[in-house]
XYZ file of C-alpha atoms in Angstrom:
260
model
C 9.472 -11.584 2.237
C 9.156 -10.380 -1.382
C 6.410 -12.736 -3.214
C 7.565 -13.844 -6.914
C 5.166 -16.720 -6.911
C 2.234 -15.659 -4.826
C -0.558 -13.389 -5.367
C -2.752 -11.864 -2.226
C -5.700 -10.527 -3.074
C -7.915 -8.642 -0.122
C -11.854 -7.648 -0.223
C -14.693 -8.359 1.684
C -13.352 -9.597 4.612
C -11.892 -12.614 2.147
C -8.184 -13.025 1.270
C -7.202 -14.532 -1.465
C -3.712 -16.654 -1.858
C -3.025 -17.530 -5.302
C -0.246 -19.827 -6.135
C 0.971 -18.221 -9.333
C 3.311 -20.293 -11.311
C 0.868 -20.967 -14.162
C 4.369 -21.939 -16.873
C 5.056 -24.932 -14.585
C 1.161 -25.693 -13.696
C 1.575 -23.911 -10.010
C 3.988 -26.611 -8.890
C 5.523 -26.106 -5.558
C 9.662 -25.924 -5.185
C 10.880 -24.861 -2.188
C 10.343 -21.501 -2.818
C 6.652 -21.363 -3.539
C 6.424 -23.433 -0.247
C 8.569 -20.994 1.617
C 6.316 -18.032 -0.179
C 2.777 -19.682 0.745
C 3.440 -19.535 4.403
C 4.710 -16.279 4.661
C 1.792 -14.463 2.373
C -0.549 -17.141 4.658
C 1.044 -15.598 7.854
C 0.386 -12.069 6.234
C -3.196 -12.341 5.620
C -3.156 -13.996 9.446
C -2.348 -10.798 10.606
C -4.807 -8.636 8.669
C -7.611 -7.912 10.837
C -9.689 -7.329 8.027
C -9.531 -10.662 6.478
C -12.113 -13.114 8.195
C -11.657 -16.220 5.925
C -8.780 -17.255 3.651
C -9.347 -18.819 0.170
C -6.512 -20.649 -1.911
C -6.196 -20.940 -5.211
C -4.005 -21.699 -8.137
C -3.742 -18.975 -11.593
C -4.442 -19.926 -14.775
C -7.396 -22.263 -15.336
C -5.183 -25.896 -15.823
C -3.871 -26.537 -12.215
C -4.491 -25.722 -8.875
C -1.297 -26.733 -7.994
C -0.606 -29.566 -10.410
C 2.187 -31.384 -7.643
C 5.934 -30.852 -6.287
C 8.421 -29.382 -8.370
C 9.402 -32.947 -10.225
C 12.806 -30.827 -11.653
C 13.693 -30.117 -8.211
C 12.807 -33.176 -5.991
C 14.812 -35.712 -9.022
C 18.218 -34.352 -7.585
C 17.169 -34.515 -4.080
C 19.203 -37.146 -1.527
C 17.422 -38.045 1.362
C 18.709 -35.271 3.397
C 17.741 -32.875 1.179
C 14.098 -34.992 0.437
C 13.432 -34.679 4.664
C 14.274 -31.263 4.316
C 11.852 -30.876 1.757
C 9.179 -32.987 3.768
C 9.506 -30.846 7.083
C 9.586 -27.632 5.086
C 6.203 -28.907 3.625
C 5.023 -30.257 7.243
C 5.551 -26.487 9.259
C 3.844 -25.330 5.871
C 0.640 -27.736 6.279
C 0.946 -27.228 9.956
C 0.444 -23.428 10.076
C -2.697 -23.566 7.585
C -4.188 -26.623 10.840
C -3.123 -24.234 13.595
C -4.473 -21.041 11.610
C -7.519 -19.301 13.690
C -9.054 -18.756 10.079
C -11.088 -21.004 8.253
C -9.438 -21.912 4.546
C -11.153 -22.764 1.830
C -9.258 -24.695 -1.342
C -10.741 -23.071 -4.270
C -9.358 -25.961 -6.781
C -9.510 -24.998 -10.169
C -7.671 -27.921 -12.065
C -5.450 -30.469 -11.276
C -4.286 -30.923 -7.496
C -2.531 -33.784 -7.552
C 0.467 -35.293 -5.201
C 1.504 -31.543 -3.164
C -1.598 -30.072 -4.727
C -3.648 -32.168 -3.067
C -1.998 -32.116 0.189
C -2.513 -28.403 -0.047
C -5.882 -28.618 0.016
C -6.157 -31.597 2.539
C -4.852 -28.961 4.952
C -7.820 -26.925 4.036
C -11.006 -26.721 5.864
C -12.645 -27.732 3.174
C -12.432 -28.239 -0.969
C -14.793 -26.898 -3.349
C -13.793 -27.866 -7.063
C -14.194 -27.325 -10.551
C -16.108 -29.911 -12.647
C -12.686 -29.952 -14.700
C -10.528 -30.978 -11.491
C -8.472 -33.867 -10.965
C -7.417 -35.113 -7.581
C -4.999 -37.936 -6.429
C -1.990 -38.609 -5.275
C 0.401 -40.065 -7.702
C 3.814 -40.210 -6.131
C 3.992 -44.342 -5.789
C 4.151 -43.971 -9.813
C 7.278 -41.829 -9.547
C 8.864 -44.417 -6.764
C 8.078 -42.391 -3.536
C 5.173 -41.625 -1.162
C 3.362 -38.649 -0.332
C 4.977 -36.184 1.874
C 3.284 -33.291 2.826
C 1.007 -34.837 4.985
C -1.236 -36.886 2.776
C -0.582 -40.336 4.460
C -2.558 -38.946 7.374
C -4.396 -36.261 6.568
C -6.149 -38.398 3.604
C -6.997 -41.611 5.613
C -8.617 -39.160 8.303
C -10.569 -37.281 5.746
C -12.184 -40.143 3.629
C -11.471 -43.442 5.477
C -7.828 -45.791 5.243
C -9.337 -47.942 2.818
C -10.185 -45.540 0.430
C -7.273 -43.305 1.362
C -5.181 -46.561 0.976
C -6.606 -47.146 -2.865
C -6.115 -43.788 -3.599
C -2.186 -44.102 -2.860
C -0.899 -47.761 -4.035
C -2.503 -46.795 -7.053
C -1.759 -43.334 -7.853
C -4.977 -42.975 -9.668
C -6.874 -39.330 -10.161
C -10.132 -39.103 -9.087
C -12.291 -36.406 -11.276
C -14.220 -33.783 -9.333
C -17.382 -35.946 -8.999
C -15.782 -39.087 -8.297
C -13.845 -36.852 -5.080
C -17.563 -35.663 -4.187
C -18.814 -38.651 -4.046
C -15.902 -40.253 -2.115
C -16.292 -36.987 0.573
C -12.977 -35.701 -0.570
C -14.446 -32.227 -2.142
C -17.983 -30.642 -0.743
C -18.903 -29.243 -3.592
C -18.557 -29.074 -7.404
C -19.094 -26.626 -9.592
C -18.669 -25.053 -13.420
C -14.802 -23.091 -13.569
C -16.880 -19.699 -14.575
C -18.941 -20.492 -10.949
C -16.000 -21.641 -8.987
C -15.126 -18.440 -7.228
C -18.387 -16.609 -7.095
C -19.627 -20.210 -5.319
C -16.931 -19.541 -3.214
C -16.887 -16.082 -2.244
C -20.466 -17.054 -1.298
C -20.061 -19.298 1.209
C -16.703 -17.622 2.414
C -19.359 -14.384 2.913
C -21.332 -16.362 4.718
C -18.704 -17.369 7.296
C -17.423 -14.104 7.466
C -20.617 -12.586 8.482
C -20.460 -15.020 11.991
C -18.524 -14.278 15.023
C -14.880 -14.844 14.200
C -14.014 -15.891 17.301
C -16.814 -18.385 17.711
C -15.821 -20.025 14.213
C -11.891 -19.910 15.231
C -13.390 -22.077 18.282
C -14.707 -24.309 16.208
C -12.241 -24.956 14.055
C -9.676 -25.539 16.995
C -12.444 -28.066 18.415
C -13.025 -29.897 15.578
C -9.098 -30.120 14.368
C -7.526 -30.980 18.276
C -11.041 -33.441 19.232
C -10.219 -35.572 16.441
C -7.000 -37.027 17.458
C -8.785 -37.677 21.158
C -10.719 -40.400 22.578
C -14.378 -38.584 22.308
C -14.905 -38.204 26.123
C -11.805 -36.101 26.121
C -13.071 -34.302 22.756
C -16.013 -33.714 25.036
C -14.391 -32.530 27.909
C -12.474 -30.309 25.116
C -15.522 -28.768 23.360
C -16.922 -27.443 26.892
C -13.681 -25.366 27.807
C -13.473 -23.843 24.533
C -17.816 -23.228 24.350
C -17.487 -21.897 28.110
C -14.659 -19.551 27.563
C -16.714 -17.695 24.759
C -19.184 -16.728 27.189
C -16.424 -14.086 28.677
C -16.363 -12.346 24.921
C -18.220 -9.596 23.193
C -19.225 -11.373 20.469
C -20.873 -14.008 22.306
C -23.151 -10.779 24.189
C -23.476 -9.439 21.077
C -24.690 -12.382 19.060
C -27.140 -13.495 21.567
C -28.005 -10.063 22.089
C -28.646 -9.330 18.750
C -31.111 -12.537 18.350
C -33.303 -11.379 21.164
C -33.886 -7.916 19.621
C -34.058 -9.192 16.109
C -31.373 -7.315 14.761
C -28.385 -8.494 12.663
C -25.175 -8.938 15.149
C -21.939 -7.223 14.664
C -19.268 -8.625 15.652
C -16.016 -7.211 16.409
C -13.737 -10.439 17.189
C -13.226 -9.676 21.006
């Protein structure tokens, strides 16, 4: 697919996806949704990229909401079509093996935010402003952030957060254990890139384990989360990585890890 709203960068082991509609604040239609899965796909398939970080261009908006121009016109056929064409979005970043990190630089709000919820985690400018507003405009959220929200920072909060449509700045969305981290816009990426290094440098497959652990145990009782976490931990015993890593810690070397 040819990408007229999405930019890919590649170095480090890092891919960056930046949602590049600056002129209408990085707002998605249904082609920038279309476009951010397939570049996500892309950089799914590079070997060379370890961890994924998303991001919005220009310095006012990570993505700033859904395309308001667009969804007025919409009947509900076309708004479910919408919906589910923002759910398989959403749904491929949860089922990706790679960790993504929401790099927000601005506003997320309404399909912004529910960008990022389907992150693995949010670290934010001190400028950003979170929420999602949609009640105000007569609807509800609907790229996942009447579930993914409630899960992240509790339904009462979650529940606030939508009847009232209110933003949250950066440190208010810290403090409510929405965003892990905020930071200055000049240190956003650098802060970032940092971290993302940091994960990049561990076995891939051990962290893709993880990830699929964590997301799947969450929706089970906890002895089946249990049960869960010791099939996926076992089966890394049967990969290279896991002799390497352990090997390497015994002779005090740094590990290198192929993802096999």
């Amino acid at each position: 697919m040819v990408l007229k709203n999405i930019l890919i960068e590649i170095a480090d082991g890092i891919g960056v996806v930046k949602i590049n509609r600056p002129q209408a604040l990085n707002a998605l239609n249904s082609e920038v949704v279309e476009e951010l899965e397939s570049a996500l796909r892309e950089v799914e398939q590079d070997v060379d990229v370890k961890v994924v970080v998303i991001t919005g261009a220009g310095e006012k908006a990570f993505v700033a909401g859904g395309d308001i121009k667009e969804m007025s016109g919409m009947d509900p056929a076309a708004a479910r079509a919408f919906s589910q064409r923002g759910h398989r979005l959403i749904n491929c970043m949860e089922k990706m093996k790679k960790p993504i990190i929401a790099a927000v630089n601005g506003y997320a709000l309404g399909g912004g935010l529910e960008l990022a919820l389907a992150c693995d985690f949010i670290y934010a400018s001190e400028k950003a402003r979170l929420g999602l507003p949609e009640a105000t405009l007569g609807v509800i959220p609907g790229f996942g952030g009447t579930q993914n929200l409630p899960r992240l920072i509790g339904i009462n909060r979650a529940k606030e957060l939508i009847f009232s449509g209110k933003q949250l700045t950066a440190q208010q969305a810290r403090d409510w254990g929405l965003v892990n981290e905020v930071v200055t816009g000049e240190e956003l990426m650098s802060r970032v890139f940092e971290i993302a290094k940091k994960i990049a440098a561990n076995g891939p497959l051990a962290v893709a384990a993880a990830k699929d652990a964590i997301n799947n145990g969450l929706d089970m009782a906890k002895e089946d989360g249990l049960r869960y976490e010791g099939a996926v931990f076992s089966l890394l015993f049967d990969s290279a990585d896991q002799k390497e890593g352990m090997g390497a810690f015994v002779e005090k070397r740094p590990a290198a890890f192929k993802g096999k």
